[in-house]
PDB file of C-alpha atoms and ligand atoms in Angstrom:
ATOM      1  CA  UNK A 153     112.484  83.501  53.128  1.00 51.00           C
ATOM      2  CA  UNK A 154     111.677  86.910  53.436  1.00 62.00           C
ATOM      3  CA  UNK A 155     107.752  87.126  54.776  1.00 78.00           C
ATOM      4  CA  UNK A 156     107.947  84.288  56.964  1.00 95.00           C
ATOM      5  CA  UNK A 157     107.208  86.731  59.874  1.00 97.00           C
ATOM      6  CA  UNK A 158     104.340  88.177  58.007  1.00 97.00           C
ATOM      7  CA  UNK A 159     103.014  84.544  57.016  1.00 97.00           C
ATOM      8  CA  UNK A 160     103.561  83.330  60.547  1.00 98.00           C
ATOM      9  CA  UNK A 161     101.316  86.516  61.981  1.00 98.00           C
ATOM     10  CA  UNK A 162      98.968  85.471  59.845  1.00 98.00           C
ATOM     11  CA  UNK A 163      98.758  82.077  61.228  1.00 98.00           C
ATOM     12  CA  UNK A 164      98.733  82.949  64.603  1.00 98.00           C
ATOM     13  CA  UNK A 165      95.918  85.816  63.978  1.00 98.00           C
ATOM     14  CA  UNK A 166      93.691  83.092  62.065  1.00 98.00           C
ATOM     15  CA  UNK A 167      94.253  80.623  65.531  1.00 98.00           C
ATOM     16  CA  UNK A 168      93.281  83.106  67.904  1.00 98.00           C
ATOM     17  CA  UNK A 169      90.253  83.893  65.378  1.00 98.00           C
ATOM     18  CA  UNK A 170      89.249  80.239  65.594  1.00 98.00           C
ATOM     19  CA  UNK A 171      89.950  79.807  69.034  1.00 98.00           C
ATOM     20  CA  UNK A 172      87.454  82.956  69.496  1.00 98.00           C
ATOM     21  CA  UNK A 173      84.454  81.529  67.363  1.00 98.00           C
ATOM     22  CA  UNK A 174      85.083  78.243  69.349  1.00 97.00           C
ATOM     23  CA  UNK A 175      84.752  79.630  73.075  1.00 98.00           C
ATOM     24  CA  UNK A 176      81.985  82.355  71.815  1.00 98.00           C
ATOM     25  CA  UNK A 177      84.904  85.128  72.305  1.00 98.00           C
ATOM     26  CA  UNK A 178      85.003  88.620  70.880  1.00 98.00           C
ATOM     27  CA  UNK A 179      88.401  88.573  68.832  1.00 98.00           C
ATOM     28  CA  UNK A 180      88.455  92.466  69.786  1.00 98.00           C
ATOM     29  CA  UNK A 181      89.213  91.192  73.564  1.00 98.00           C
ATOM     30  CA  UNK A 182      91.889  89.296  72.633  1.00 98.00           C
ATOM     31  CA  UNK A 183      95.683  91.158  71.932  1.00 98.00           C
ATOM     32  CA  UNK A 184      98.420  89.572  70.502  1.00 98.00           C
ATOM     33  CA  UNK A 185     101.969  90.466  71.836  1.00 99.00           C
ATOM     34  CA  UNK A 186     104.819  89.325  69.940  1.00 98.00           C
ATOM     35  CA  UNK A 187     107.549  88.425  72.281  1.00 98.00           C
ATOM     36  CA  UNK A 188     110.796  89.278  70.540  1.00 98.00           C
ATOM     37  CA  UNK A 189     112.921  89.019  73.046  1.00 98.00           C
ATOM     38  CA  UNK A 190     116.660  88.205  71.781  1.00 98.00           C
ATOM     39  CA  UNK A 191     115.515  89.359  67.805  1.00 98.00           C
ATOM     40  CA  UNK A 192     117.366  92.206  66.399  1.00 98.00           C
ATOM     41  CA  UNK A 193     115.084  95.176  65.815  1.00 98.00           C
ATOM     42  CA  UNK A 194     115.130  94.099  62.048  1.00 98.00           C
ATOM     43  CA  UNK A 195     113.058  91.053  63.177  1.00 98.00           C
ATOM     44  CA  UNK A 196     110.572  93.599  65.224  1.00 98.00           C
ATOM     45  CA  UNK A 197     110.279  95.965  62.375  1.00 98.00           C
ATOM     46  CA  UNK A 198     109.190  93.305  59.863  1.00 97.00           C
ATOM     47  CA  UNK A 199     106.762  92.506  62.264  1.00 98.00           C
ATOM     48  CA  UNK A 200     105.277  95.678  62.976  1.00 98.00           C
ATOM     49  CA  UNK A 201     104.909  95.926  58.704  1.00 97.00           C
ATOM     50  CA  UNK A 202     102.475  92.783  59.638  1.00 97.00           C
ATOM     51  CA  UNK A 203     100.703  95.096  61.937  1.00 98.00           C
ATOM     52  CA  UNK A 204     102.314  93.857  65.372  1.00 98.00           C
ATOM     53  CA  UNK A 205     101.836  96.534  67.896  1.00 98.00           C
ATOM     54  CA  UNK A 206     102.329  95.149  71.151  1.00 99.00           C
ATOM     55  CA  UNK A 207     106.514  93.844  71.929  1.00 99.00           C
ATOM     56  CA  UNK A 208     107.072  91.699  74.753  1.00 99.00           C
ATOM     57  CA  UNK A 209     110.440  91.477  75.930  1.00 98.00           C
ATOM     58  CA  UNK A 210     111.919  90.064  79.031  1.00 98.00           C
ATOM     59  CA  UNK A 211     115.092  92.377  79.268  1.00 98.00           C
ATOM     60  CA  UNK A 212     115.345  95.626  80.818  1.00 98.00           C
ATOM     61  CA  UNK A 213     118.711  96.233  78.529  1.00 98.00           C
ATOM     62  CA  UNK A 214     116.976  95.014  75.112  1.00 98.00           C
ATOM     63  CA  UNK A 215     113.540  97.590  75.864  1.00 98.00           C
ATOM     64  CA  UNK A 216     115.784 100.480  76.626  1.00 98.00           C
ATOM     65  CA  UNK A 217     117.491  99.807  73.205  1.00 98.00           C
ATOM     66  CA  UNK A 218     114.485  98.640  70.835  1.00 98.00           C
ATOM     67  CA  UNK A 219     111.550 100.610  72.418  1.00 98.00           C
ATOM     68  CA  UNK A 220     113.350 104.286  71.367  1.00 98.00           C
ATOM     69  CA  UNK A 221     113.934 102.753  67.564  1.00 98.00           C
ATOM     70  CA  UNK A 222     110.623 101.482  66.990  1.00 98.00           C
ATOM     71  CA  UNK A 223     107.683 103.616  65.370  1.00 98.00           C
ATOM     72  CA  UNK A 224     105.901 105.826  68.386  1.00 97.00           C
ATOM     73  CA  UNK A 225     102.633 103.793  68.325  1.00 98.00           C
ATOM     74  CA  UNK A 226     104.615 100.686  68.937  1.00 98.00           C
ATOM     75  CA  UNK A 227     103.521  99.436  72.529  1.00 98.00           C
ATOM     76  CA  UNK A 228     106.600  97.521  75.139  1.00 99.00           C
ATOM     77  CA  UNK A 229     105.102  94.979  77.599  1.00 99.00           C
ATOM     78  CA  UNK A 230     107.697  94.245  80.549  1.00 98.00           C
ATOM     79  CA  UNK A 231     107.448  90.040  81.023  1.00 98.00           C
ATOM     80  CA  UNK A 232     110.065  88.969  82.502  1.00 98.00           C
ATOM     81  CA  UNK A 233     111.939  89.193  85.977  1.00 98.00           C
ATOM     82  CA  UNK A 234     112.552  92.412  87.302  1.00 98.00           C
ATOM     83  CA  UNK A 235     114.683  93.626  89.149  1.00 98.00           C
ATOM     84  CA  UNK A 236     114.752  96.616  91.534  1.00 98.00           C
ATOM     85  CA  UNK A 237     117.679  98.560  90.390  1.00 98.00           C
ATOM     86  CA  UNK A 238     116.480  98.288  86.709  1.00 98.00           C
ATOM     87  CA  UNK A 239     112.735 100.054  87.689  1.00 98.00           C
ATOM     88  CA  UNK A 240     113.678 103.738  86.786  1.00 98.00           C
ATOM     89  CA  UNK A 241     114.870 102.688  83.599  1.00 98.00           C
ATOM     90  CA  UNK A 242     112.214 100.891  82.454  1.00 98.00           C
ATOM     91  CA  UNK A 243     108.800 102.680  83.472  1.00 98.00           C
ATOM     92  CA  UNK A 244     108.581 105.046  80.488  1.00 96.00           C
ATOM     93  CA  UNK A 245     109.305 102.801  77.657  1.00 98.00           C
ATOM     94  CA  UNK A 246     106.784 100.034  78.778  1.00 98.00           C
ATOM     95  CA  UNK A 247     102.690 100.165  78.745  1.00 98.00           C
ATOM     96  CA  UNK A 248     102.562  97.359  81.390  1.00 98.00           C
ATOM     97  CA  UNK A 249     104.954  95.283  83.381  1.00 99.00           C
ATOM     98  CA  UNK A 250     103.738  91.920  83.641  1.00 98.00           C
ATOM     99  CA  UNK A 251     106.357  90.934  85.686  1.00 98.00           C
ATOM    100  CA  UNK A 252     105.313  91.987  89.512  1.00 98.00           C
ATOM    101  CA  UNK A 253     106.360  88.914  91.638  1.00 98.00           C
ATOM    102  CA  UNK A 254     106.721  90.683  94.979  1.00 98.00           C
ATOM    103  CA  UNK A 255     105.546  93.339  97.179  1.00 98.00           C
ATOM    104  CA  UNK A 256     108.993  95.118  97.310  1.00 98.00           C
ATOM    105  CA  UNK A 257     109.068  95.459  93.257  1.00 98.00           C
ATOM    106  CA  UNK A 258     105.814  97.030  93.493  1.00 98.00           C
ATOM    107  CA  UNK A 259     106.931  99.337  96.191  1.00 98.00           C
ATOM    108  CA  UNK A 260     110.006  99.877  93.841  1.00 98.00           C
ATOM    109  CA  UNK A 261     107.866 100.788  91.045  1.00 98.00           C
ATOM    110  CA  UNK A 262     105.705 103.333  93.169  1.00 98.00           C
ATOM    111  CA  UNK A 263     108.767 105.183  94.508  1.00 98.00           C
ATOM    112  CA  UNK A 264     109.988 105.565  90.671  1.00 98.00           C
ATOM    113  CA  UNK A 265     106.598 105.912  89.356  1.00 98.00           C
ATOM    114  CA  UNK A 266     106.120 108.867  91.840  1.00 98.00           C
ATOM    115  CA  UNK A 267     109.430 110.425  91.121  1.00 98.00           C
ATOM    116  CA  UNK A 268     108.483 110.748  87.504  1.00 97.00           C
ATOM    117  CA  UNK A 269     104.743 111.432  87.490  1.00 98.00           C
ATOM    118  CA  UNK A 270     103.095 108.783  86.219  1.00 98.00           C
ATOM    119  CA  UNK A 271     101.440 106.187  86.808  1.00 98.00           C
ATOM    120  CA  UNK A 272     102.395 102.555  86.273  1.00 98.00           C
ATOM    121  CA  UNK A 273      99.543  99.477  85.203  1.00 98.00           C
ATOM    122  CA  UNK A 274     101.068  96.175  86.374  1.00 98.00           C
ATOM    123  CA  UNK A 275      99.799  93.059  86.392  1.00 99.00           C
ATOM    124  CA  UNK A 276     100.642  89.934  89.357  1.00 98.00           C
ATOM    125  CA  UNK A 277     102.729  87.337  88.215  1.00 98.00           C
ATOM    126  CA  UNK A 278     101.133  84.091  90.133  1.00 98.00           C
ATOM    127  CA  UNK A 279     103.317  80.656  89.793  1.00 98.00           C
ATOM    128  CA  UNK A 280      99.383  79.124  89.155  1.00 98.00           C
ATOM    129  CA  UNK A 281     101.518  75.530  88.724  1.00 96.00           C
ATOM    130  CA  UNK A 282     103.515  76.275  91.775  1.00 96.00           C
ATOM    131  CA  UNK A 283     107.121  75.521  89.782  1.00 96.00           C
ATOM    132  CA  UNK A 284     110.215  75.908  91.992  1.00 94.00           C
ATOM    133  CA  UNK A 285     111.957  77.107  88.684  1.00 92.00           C
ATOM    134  CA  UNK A 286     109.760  79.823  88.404  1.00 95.00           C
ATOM    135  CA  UNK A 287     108.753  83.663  89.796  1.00 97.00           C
ATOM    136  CA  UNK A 288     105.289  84.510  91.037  1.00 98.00           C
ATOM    137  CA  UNK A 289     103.029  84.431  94.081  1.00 98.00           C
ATOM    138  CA  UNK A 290     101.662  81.360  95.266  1.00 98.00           C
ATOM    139  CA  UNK A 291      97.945  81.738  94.291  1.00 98.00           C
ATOM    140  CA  UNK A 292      96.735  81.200  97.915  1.00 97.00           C
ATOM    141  CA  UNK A 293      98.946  84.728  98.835  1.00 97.00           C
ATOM    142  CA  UNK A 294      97.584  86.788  95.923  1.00 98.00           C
ATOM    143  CA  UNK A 295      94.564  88.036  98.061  1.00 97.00           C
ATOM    144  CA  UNK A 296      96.496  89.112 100.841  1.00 98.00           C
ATOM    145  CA  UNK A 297      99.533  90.704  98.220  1.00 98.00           C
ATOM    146  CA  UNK A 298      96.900  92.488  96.548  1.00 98.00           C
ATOM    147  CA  UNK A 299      95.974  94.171 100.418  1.00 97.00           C
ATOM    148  CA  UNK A 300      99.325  95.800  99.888  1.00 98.00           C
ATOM    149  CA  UNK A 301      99.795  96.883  96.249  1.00 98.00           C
ATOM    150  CA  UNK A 302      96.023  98.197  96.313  1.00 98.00           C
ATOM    151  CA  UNK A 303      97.376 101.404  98.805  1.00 98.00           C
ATOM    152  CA  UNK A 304     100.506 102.369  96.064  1.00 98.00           C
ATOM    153  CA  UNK A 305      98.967 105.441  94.373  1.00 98.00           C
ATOM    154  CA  UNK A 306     100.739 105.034  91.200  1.00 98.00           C
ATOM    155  CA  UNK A 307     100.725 101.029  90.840  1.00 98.00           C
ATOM    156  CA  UNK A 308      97.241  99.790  89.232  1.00 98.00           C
ATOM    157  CA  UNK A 309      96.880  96.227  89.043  1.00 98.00           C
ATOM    158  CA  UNK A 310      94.975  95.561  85.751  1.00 98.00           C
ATOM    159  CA  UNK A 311      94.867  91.795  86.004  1.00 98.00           C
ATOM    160  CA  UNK A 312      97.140  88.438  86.499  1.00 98.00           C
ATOM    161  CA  UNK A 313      99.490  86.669  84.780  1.00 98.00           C
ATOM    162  CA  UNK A 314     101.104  83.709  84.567  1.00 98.00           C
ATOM    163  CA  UNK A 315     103.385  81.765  82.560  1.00 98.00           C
ATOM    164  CA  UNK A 316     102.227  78.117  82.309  1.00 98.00           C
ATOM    165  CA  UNK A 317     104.619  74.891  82.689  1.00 97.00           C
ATOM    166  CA  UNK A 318     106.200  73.674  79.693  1.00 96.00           C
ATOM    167  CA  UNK A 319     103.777  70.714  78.416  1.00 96.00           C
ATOM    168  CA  UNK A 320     103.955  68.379  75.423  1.00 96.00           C
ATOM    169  CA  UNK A 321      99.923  68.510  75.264  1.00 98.00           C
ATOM    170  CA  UNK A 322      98.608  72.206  75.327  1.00 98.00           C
ATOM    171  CA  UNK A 323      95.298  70.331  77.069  1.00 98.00           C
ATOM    172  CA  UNK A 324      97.615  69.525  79.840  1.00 98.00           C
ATOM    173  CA  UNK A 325      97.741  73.596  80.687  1.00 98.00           C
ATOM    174  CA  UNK A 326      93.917  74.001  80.438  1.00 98.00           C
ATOM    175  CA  UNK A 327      93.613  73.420  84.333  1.00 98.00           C
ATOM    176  CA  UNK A 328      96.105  76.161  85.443  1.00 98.00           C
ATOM    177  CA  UNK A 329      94.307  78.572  82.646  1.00 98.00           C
ATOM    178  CA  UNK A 330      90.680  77.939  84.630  1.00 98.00           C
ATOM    179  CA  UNK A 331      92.899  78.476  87.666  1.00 98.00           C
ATOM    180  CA  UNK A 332      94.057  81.965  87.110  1.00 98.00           C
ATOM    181  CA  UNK A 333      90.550  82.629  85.214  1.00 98.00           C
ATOM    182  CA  UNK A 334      89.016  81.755  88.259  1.00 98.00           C
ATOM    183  CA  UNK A 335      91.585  83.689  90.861  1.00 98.00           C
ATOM    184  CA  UNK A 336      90.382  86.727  88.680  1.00 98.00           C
ATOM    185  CA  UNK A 337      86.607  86.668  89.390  1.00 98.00           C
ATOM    186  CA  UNK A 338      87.276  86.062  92.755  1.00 98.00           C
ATOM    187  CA  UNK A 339      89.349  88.715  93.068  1.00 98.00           C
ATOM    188  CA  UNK A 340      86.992  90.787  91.061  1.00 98.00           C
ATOM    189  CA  UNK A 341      84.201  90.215  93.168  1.00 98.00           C
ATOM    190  CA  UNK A 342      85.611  92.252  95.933  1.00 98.00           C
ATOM    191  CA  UNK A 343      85.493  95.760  94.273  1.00 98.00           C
ATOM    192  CA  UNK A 344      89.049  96.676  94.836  1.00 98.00           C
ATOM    193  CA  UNK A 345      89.870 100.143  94.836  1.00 97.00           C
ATOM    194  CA  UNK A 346      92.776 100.602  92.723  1.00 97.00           C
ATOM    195  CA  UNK A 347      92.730  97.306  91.182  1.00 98.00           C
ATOM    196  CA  UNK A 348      90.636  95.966  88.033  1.00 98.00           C
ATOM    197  CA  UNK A 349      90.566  92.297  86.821  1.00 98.00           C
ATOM    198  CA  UNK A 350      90.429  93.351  83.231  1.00 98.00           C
ATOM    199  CA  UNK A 351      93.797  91.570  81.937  1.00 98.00           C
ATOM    200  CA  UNK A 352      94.436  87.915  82.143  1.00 98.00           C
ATOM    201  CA  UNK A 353      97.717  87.685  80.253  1.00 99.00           C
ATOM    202  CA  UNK A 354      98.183  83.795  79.610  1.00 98.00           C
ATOM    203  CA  UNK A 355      98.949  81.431  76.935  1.00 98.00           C
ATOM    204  CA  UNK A 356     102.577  81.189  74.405  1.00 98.00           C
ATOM    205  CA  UNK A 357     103.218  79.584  71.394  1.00 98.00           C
ATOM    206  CA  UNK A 358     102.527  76.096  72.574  1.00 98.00           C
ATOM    207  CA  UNK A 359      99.232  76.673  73.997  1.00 98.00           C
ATOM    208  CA  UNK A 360      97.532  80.120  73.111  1.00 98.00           C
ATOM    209  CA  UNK A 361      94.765  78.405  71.758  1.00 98.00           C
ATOM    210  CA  UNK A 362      93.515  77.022  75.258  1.00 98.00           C
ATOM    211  CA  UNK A 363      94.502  79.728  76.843  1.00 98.00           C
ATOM    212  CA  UNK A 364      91.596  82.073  74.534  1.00 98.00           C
ATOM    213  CA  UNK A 365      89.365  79.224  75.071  1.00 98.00           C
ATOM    214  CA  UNK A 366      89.593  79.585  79.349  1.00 98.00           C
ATOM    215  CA  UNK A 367      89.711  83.776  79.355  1.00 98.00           C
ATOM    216  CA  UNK A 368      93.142  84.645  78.058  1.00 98.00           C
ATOM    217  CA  UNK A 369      93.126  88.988  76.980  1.00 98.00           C
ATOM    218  CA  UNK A 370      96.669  88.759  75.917  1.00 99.00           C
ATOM    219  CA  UNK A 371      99.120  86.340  74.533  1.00 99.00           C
ATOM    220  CA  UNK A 372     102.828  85.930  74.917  1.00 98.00           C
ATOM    221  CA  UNK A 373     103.659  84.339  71.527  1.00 98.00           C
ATOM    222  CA  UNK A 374     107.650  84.593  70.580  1.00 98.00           C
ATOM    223  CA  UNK A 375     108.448  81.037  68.574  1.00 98.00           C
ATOM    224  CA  UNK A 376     105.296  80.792  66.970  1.00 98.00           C
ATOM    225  CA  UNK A 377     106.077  84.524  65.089  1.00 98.00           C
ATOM    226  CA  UNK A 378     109.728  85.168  65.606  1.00 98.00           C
ATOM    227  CA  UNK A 379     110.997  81.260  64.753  1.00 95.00           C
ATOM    228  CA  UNK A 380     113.241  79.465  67.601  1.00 94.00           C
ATOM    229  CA  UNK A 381     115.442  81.312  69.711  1.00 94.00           C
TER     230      UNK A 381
HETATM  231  C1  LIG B   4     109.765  83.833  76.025  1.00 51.74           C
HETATM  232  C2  LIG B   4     108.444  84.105  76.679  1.00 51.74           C
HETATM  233  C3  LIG B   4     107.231  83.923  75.997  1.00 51.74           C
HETATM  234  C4  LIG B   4     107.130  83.408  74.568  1.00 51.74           C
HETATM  235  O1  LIG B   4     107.462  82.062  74.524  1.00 51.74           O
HETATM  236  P1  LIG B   4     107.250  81.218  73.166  1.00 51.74           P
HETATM  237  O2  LIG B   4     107.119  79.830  73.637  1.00 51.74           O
HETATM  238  O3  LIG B   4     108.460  81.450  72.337  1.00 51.74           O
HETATM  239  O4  LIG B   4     106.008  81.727  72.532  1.00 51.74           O
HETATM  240  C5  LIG B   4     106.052  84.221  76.654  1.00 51.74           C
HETATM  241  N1  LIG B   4     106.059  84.678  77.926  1.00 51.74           N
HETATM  242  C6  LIG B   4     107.190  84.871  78.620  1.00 51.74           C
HETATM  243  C7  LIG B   4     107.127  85.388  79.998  1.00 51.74           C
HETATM  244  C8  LIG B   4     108.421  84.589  78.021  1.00 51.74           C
HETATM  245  O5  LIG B   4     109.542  84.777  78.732  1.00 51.74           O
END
């Protein structure tokens, strides 16, 4: 089968469609990233023919090799781990790191930011489900975190993410979606210089849908375009 990336884009546009209409959502605020993390740049390619823009990947090593192949106007989102070492290589081939999961990374990413001249959006990684298995700040942290990052010149928070607990039934992951939602306006509601609440990057293959429905702007969906891993 030669489309079945096209014909699975499809399918995952026409969800996040419906999921708009249902929760009264502009579609427009809603950006799909297709995580292709582990696919050979064939695999990101034929996706970008079916109008893919934005890449997640979750390896330093596989953006340093895919972002320079792909078409200029092809955007690199940063979502997994980072580590400290790997900042400097990184920073220009990726439009946001999604990744930040402690206040030494984003100090990291200021001193290489600076270095270079630019400036770096980032979003907070919070473990909403508080996993041991998994990065992030502790929700109840966030405020205090954000304190810090706020005074980095070059690091702009644009939002929160987080990656939700693996669930059988997507409803299951509805209450950590409200969570973050609602860490968001809070955080909002203080007029941070430096930081804006505009991203909420939630929601993968299993349970996009919801994710629209409580606030998501962006979704991580790999499986659901790219097939298993
Ligand atoms: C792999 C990954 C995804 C995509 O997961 P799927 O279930 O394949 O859609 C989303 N977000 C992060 C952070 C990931 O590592």
């Amino acid at each position: 089968m030669n489309n079945t990336i096209a014909v699975n884009m499809s399918e995952v546009r026409a969800r996040m469609m419906a999921a708009c209409t249902r929760s009264g959502r502009n579609p427009e605020d809603v950006t799909l990233i297709a995580v292709s993390k582990t696919k050979p740049l064939a695999a990101l390619q034929e996706a970008y023919a079916a109008d893919a823009r934005d890449f997640g990947e979750n390896k330093v090593k596989e953006i340093v090799q895919k972002a320079p192949a792909m078409p200029s106007d092809a955007r690199f989102h940063m979502i997994g781990h980072l580590q400290r070492n790997k900042v400097k290589q990184v920073l220009k081939h990726v439009v946001m790191i999604h990744s930040v999961d402690s206040v030494r990374l984003a100090e990291q990413i200021q001193a290489d930011a600076a270095k270079e001249g630019i400036d770096v959006n980032v979003l907070l990684e919070v473990n909403v489900a508080k996993e041991e298995s998994k990065f992030g700040f502790m929700p109840e942290e966030v405020p205090d975190v954000i304190e810090v990052i706020k005074d980095l010149p070059n690091v702009h928070i644009c939002g929160l993410m987080t990656i939700a607990p693996f669930v059988e039934n997507p409803e299951d992951n509805r209450p950590v979606f409200k969570k973050l939602y609602e860490l968001s306006v809070d955080i909002k509601s203080k007029n941070i210089d430096n930081v804006t609440m505009g991203v909420l990057s939630m929601g993968m293959t299993g349970d996009y849908e919801v994710a629209i429905e409580e606030g998501a702007t962006l979704i991580r969906v790999g499986t659901g375009i790219f097939g298993a891993r």
